[in-house]
PDB file of C-alpha atoms in Angstrom:
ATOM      1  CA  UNK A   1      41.008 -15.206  36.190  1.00 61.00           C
ATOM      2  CA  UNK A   2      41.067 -12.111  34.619  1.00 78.00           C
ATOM      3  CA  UNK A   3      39.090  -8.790  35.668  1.00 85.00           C
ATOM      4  CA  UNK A   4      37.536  -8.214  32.311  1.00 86.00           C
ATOM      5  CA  UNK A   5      35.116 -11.054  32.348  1.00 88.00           C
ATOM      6  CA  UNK A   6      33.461  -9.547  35.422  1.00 90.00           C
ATOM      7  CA  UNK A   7      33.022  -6.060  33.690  1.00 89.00           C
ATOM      8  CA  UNK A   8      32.025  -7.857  30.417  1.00 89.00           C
ATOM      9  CA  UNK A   9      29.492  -9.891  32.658  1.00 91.00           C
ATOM     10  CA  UNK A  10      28.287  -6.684  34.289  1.00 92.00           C
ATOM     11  CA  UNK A  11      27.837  -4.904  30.558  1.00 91.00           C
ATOM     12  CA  UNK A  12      25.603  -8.180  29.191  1.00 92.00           C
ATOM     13  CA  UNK A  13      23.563  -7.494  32.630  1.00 93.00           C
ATOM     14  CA  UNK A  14      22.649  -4.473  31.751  1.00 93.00           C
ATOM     15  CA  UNK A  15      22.324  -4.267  28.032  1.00 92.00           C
ATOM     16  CA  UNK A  16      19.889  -7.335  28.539  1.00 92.00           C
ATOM     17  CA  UNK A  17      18.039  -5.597  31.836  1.00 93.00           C
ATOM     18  CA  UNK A  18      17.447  -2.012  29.057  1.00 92.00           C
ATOM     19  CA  UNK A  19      16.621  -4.651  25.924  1.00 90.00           C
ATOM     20  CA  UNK A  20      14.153  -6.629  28.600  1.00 92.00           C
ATOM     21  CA  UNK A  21      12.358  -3.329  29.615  1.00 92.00           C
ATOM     22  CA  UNK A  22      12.422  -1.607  26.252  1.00 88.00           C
ATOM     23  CA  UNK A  23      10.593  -4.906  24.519  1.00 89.00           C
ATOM     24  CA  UNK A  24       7.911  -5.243  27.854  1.00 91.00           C
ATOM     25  CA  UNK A  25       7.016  -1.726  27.606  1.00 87.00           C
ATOM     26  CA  UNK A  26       6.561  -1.808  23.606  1.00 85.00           C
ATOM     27  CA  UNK A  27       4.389  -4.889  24.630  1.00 85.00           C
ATOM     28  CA  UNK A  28       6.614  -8.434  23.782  1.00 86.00           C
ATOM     29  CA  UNK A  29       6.709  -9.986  26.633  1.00 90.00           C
ATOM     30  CA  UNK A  30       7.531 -13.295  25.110  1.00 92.00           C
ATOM     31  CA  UNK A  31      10.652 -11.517  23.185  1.00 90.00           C
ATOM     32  CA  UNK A  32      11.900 -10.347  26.823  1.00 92.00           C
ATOM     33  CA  UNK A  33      11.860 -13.497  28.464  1.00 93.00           C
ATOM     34  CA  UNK A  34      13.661 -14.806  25.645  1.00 92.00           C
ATOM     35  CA  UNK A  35      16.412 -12.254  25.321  1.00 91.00           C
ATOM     36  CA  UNK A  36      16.646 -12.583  29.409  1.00 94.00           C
ATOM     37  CA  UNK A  37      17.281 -16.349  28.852  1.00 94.00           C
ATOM     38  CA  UNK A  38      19.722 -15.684  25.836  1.00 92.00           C
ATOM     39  CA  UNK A  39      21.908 -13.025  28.492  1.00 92.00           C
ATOM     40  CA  UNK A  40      21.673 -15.799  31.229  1.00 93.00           C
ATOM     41  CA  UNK A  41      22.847 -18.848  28.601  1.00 93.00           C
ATOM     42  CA  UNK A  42      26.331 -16.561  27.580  1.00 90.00           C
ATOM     43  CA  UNK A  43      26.895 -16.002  30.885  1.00 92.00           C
ATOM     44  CA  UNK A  44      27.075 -19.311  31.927  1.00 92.00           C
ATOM     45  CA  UNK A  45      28.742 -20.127  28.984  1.00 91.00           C
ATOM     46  CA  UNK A  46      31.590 -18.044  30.099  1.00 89.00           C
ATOM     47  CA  UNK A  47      31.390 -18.894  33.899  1.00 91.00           C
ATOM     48  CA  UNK A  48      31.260 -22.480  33.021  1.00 92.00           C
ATOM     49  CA  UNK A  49      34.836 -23.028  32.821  1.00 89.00           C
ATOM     50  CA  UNK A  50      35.548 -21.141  36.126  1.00 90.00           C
ATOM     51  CA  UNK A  51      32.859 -23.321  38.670  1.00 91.00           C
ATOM     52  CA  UNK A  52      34.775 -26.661  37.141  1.00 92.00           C
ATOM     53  CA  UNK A  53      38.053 -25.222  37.938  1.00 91.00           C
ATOM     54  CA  UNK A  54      36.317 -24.024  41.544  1.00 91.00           C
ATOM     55  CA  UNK A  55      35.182 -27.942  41.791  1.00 92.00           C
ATOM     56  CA  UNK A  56      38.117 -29.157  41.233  1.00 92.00           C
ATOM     57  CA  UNK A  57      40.071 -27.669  43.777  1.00 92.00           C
ATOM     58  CA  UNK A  58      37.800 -27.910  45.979  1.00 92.00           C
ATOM     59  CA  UNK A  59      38.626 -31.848  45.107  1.00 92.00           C
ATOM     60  CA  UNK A  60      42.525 -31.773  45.680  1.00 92.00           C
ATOM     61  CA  UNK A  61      42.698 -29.817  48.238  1.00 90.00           C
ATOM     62  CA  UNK A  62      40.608 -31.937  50.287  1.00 88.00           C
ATOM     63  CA  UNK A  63      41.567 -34.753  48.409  1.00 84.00           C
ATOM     64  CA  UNK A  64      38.132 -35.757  47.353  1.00 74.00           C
TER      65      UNK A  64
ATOM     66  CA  UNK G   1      42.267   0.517  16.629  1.00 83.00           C
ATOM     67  CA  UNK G   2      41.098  -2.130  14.446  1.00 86.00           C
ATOM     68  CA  UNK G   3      39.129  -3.794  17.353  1.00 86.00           C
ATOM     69  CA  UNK G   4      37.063  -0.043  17.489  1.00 88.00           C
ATOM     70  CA  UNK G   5      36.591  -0.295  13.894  1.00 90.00           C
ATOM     71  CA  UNK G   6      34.634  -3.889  13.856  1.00 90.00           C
ATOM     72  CA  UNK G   7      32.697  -2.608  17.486  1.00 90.00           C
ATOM     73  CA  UNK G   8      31.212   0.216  15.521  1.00 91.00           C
ATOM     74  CA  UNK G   9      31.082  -1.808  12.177  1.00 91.00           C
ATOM     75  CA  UNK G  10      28.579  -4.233  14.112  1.00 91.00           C
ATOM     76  CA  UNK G  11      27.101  -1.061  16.421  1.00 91.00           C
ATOM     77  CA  UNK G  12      26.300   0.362  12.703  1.00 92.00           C
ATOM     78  CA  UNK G  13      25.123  -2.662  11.310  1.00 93.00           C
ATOM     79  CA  UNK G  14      22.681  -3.973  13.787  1.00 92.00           C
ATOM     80  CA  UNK G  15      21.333  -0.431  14.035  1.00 91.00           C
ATOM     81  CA  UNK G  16      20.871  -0.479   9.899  1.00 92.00           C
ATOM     82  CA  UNK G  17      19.099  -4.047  10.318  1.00 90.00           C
ATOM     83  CA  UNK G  18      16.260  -2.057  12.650  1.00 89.00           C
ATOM     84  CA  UNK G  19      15.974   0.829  10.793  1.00 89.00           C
ATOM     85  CA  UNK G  20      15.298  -1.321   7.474  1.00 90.00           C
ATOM     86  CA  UNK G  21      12.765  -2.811   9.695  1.00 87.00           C
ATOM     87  CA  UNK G  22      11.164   0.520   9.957  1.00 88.00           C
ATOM     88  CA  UNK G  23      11.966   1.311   6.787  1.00 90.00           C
ATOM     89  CA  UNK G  24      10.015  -1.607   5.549  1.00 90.00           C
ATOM     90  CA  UNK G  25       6.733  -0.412   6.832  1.00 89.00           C
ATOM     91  CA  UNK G  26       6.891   2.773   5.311  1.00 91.00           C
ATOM     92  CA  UNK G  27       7.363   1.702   2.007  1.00 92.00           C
ATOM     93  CA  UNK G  28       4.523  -0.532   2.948  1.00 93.00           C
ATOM     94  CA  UNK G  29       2.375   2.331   3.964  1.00 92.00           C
ATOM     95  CA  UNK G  30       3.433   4.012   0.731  1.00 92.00           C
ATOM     96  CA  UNK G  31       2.232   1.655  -1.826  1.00 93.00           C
ATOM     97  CA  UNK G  32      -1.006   1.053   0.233  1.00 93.00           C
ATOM     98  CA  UNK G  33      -1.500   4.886  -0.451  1.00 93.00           C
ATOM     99  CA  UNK G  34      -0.980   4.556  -4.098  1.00 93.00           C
ATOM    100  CA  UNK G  35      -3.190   1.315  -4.484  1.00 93.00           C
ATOM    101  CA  UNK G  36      -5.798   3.893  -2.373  1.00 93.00           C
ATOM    102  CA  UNK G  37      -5.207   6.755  -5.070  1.00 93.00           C
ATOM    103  CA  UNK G  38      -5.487   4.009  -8.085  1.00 92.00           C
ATOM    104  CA  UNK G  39      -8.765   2.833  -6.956  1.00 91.00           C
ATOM    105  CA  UNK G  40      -9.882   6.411  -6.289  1.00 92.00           C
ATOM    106  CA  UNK G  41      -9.337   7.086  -9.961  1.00 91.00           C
ATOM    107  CA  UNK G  42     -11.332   3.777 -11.074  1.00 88.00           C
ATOM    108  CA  UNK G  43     -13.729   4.599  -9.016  1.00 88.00           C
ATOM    109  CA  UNK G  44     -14.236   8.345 -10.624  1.00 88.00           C
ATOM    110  CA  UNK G  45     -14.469   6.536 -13.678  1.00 86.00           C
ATOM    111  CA  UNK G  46     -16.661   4.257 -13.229  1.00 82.00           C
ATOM    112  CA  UNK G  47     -19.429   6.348 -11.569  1.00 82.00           C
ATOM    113  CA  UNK G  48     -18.730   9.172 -14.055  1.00 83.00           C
ATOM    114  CA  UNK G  49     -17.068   8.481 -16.873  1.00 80.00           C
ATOM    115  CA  UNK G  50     -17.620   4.813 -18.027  1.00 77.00           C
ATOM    116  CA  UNK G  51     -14.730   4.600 -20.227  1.00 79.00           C
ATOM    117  CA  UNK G  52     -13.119   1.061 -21.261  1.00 82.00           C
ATOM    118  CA  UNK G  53     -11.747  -0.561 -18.438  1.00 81.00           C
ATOM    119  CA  UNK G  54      -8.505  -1.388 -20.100  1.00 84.00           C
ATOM    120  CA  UNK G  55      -7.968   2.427 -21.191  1.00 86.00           C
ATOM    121  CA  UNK G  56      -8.811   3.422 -17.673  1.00 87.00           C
ATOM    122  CA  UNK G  57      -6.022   1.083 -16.224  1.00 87.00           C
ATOM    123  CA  UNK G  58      -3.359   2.410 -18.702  1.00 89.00           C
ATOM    124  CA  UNK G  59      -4.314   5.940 -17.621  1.00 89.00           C
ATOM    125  CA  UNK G  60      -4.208   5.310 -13.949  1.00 90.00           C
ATOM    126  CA  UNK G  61      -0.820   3.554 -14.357  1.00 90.00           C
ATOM    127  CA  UNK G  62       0.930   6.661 -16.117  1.00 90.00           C
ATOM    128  CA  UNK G  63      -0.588   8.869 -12.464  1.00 90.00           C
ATOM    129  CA  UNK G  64       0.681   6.221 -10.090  1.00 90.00           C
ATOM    130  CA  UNK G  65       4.223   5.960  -9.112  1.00 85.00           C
ATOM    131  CA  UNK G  66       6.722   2.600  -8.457  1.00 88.00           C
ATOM    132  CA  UNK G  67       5.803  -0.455  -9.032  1.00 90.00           C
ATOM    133  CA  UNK G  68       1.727  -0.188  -8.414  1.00 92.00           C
ATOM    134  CA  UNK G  69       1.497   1.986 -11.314  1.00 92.00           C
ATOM    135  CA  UNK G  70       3.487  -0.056 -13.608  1.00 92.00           C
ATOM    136  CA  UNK G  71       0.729  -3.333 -12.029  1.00 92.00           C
ATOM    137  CA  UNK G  72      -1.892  -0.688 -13.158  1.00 92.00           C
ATOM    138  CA  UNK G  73      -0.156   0.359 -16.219  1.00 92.00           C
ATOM    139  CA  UNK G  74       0.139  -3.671 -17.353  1.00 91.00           C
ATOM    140  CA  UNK G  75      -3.155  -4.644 -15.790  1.00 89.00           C
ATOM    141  CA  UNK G  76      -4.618  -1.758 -18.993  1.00 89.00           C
ATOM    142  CA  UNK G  77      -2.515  -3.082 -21.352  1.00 89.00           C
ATOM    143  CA  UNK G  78      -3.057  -6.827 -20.978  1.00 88.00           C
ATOM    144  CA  UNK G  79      -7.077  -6.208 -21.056  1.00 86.00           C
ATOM    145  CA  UNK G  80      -6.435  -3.687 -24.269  1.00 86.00           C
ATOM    146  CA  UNK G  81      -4.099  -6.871 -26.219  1.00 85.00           C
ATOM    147  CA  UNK G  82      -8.092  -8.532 -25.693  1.00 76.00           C
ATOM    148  CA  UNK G  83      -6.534 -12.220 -25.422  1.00 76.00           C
ATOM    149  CA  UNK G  84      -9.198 -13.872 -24.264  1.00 78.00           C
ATOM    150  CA  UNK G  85      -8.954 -13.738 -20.675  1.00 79.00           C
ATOM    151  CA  UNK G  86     -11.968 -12.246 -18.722  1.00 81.00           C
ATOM    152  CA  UNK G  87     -10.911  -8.915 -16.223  1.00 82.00           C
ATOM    153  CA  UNK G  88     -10.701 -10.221 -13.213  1.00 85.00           C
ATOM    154  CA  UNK G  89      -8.357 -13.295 -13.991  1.00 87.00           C
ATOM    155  CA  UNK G  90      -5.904 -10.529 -15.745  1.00 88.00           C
ATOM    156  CA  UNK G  91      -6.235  -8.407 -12.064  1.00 89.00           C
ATOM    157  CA  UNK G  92      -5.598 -11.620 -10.169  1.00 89.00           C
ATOM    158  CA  UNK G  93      -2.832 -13.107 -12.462  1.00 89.00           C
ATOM    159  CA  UNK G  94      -0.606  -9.457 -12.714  1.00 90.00           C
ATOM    160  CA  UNK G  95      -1.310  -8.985  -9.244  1.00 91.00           C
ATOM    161  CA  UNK G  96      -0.012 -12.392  -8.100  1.00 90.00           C
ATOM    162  CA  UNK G  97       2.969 -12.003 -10.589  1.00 90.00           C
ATOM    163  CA  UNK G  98       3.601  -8.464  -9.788  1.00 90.00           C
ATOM    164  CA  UNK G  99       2.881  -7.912  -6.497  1.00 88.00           C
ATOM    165  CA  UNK G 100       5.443  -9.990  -4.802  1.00 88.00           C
ATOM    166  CA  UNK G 101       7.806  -6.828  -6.375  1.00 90.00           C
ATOM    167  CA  UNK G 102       5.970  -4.186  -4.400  1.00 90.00           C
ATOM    168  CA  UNK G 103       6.105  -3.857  -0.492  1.00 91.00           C
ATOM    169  CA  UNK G 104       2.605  -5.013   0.501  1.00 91.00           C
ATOM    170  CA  UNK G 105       1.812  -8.006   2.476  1.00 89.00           C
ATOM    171  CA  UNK G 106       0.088 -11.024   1.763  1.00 90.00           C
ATOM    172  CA  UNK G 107      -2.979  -9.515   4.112  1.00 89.00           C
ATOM    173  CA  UNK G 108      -2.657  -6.322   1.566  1.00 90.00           C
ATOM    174  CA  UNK G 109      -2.538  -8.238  -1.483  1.00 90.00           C
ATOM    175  CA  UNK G 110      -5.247 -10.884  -0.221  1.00 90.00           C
ATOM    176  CA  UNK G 111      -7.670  -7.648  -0.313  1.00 88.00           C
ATOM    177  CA  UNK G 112      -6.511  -6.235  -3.631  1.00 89.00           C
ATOM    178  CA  UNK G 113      -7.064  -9.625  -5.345  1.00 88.00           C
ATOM    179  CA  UNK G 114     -10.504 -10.141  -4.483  1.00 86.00           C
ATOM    180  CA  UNK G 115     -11.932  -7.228  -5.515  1.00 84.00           C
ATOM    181  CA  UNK G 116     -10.965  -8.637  -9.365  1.00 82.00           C
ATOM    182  CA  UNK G 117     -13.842 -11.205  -8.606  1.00 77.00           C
ATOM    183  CA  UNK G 118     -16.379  -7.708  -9.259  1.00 74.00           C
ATOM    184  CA  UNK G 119     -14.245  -6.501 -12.819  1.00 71.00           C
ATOM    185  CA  UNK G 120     -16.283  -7.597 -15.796  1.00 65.00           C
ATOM    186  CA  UNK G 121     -18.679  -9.704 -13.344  1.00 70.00           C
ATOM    187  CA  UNK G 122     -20.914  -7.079 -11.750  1.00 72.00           C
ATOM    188  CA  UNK G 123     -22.980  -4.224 -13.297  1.00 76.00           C
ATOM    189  CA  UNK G 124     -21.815  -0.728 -12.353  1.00 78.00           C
ATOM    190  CA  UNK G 125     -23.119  -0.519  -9.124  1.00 81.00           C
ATOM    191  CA  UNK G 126     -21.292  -4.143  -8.192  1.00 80.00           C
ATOM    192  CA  UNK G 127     -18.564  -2.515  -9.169  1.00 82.00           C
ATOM    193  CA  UNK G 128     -18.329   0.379  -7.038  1.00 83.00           C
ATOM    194  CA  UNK G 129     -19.767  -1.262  -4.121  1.00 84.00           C
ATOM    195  CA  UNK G 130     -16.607  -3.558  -4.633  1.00 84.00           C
ATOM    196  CA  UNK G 131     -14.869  -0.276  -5.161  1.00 87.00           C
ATOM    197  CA  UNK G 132     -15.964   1.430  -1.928  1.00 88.00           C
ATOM    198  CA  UNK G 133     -15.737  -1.824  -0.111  1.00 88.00           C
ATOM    199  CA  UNK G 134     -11.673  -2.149  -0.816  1.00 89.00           C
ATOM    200  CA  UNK G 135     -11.093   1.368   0.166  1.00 91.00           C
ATOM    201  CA  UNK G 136     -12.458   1.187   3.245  1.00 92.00           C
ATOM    202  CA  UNK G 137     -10.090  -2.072   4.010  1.00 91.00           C
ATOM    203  CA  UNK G 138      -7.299  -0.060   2.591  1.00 91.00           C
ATOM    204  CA  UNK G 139      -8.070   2.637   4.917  1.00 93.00           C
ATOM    205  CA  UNK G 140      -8.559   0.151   7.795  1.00 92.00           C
ATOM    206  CA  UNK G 141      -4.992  -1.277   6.962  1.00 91.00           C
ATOM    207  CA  UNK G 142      -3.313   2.460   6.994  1.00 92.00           C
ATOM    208  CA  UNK G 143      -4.573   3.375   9.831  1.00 91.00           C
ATOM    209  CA  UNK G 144      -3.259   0.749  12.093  1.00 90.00           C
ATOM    210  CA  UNK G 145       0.093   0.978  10.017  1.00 90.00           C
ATOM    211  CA  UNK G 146       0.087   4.556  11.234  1.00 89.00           C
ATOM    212  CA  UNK G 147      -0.400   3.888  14.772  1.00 87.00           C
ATOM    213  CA  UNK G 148       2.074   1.269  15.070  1.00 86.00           C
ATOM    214  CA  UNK G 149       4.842   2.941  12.680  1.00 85.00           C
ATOM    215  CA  UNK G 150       5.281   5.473  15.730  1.00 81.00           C
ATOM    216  CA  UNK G 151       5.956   3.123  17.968  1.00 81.00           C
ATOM    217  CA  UNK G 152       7.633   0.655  15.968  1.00 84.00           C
ATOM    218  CA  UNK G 153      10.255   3.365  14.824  1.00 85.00           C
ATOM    219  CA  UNK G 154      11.534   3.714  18.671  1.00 84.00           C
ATOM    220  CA  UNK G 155      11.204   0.422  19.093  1.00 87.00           C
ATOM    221  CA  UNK G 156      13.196  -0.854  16.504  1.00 88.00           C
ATOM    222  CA  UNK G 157      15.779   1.750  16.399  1.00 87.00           C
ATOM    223  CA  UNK G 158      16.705   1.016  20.596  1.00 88.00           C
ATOM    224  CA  UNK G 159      16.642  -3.116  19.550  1.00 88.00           C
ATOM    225  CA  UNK G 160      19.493  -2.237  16.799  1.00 90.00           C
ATOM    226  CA  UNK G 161      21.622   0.004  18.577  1.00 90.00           C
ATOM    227  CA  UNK G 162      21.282  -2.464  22.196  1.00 90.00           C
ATOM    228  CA  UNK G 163      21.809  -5.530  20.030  1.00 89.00           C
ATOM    229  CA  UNK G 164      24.612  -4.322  18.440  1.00 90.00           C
ATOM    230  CA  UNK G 165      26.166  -3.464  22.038  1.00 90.00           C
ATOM    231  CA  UNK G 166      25.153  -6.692  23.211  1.00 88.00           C
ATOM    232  CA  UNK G 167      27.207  -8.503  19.958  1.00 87.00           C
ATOM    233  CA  UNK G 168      29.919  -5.829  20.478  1.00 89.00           C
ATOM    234  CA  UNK G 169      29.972  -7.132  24.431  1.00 87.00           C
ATOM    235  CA  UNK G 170      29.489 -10.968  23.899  1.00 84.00           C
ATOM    236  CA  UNK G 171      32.288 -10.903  21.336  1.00 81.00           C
ATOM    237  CA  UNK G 172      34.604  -9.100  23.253  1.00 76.00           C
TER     238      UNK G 172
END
């Protein structure tokens, strides 16, 4: 696993933490929540791949 | 090197897509201001002058500038050419036709078209109640324009630039 996806992970956090307060305080709620859920959905599209390899480990090395 | 070049490529083009945004409301704001100045005139004239309506067009579309003015310009001409066709389904057809070209709204052009129903219908007065009424909805419209352009301009100028960072991120 390489280091960048946890800085690239920490950069979507915040771009989507200044987007979600810049649309709430010009009033879009709705368009927030929304760009919140987009952030969280590439996230775990990346992260994905890691908790599977995680799980299945975790299955041979207590031979599950 | 090249990966910089396409980060600020899509920095610069998300930031353009917002700022068209804005851009979009100003032109907006524009032609509602020379729709407001074109019905001024035909107003002037009306109460005043009382000259043919189709002469008064043509003169109000050589004043007016972009696209309104030509609508104006063609609204005069088609009632001068004396086809057939009463005033107000000449306002309604060029404005239908036409006003797709210019930057106003359905809302905008909603207003503009029914104020044709009063050309060639109603006596003067008609007419320049219709007048007065369609200014006032025109100045209604500007005014919230105003107030929200401010705010829109930040708002859509910070959803560019954090978009593009966001792409620029994700893509990565």
């Amino acid at each position: 696993m390489e280091i960048n996806i946890v800085f690239q992970i920490a950069a979507v956090g915040i771009l989507v933490a200044v987007l979600n307060q810049v649309l709430i305080r010009a009033g879009r709620e709705e368009q927030a929540m929304m760009t919140t859920l987009a952030g969280l959905v590439v996230v775990l599209y990346w992260v994905v791949e890691y908790i599977n390899t995680l799980f299945e480990t975790v299955q041979t090395l207590f031979q599950l | 090197m090249l990966q910089c070049l396409g980060c600020i490529l899509v920095v610069f083009a998300t930031t353009s897509f917002g700022v068209s945004f804005v851009m979009k409301e100003k032109f907006r704001l524009q032609d509602l201001k020379e729709v407001e100045t074109g019905i001024l005139l035909l107003q002037n004239q009306v109460r005043y002058i009382g000259a043919p309506l189709g002469e008064v067009m043509e003169g109000i579309g050589l004043k007016l500038n972009g696209m309104v003015g030509e609508i104006f310009a063609r609204i005069g001409s088609d009632l001068e050419s004396r086809k057939g066709e009463s005033g107000s389904v000449i306002w309604e057809r060029i404005w239908m036709e036409e006003g797709r070209y210019t930057y106003l709204t359905g809302i905008d052009l909603d207003e503009i078209i029914s104020f044709g129903k009063t050309i060639s219908f109603l006596e003067r007065t008609g007419q320049e109640n219709g007048l007065d009424l369609l200014l006032i909805s025109i100045r209604t419209i500007e005014n919230d324009l105003q107030s929200k352009m401010s705010k829109n301009q930040k708002l859509y100028g910070s959803l560019g630039v954090l978009s593009g960072l966001l792409l620029v991120v994700t893509l990565l």
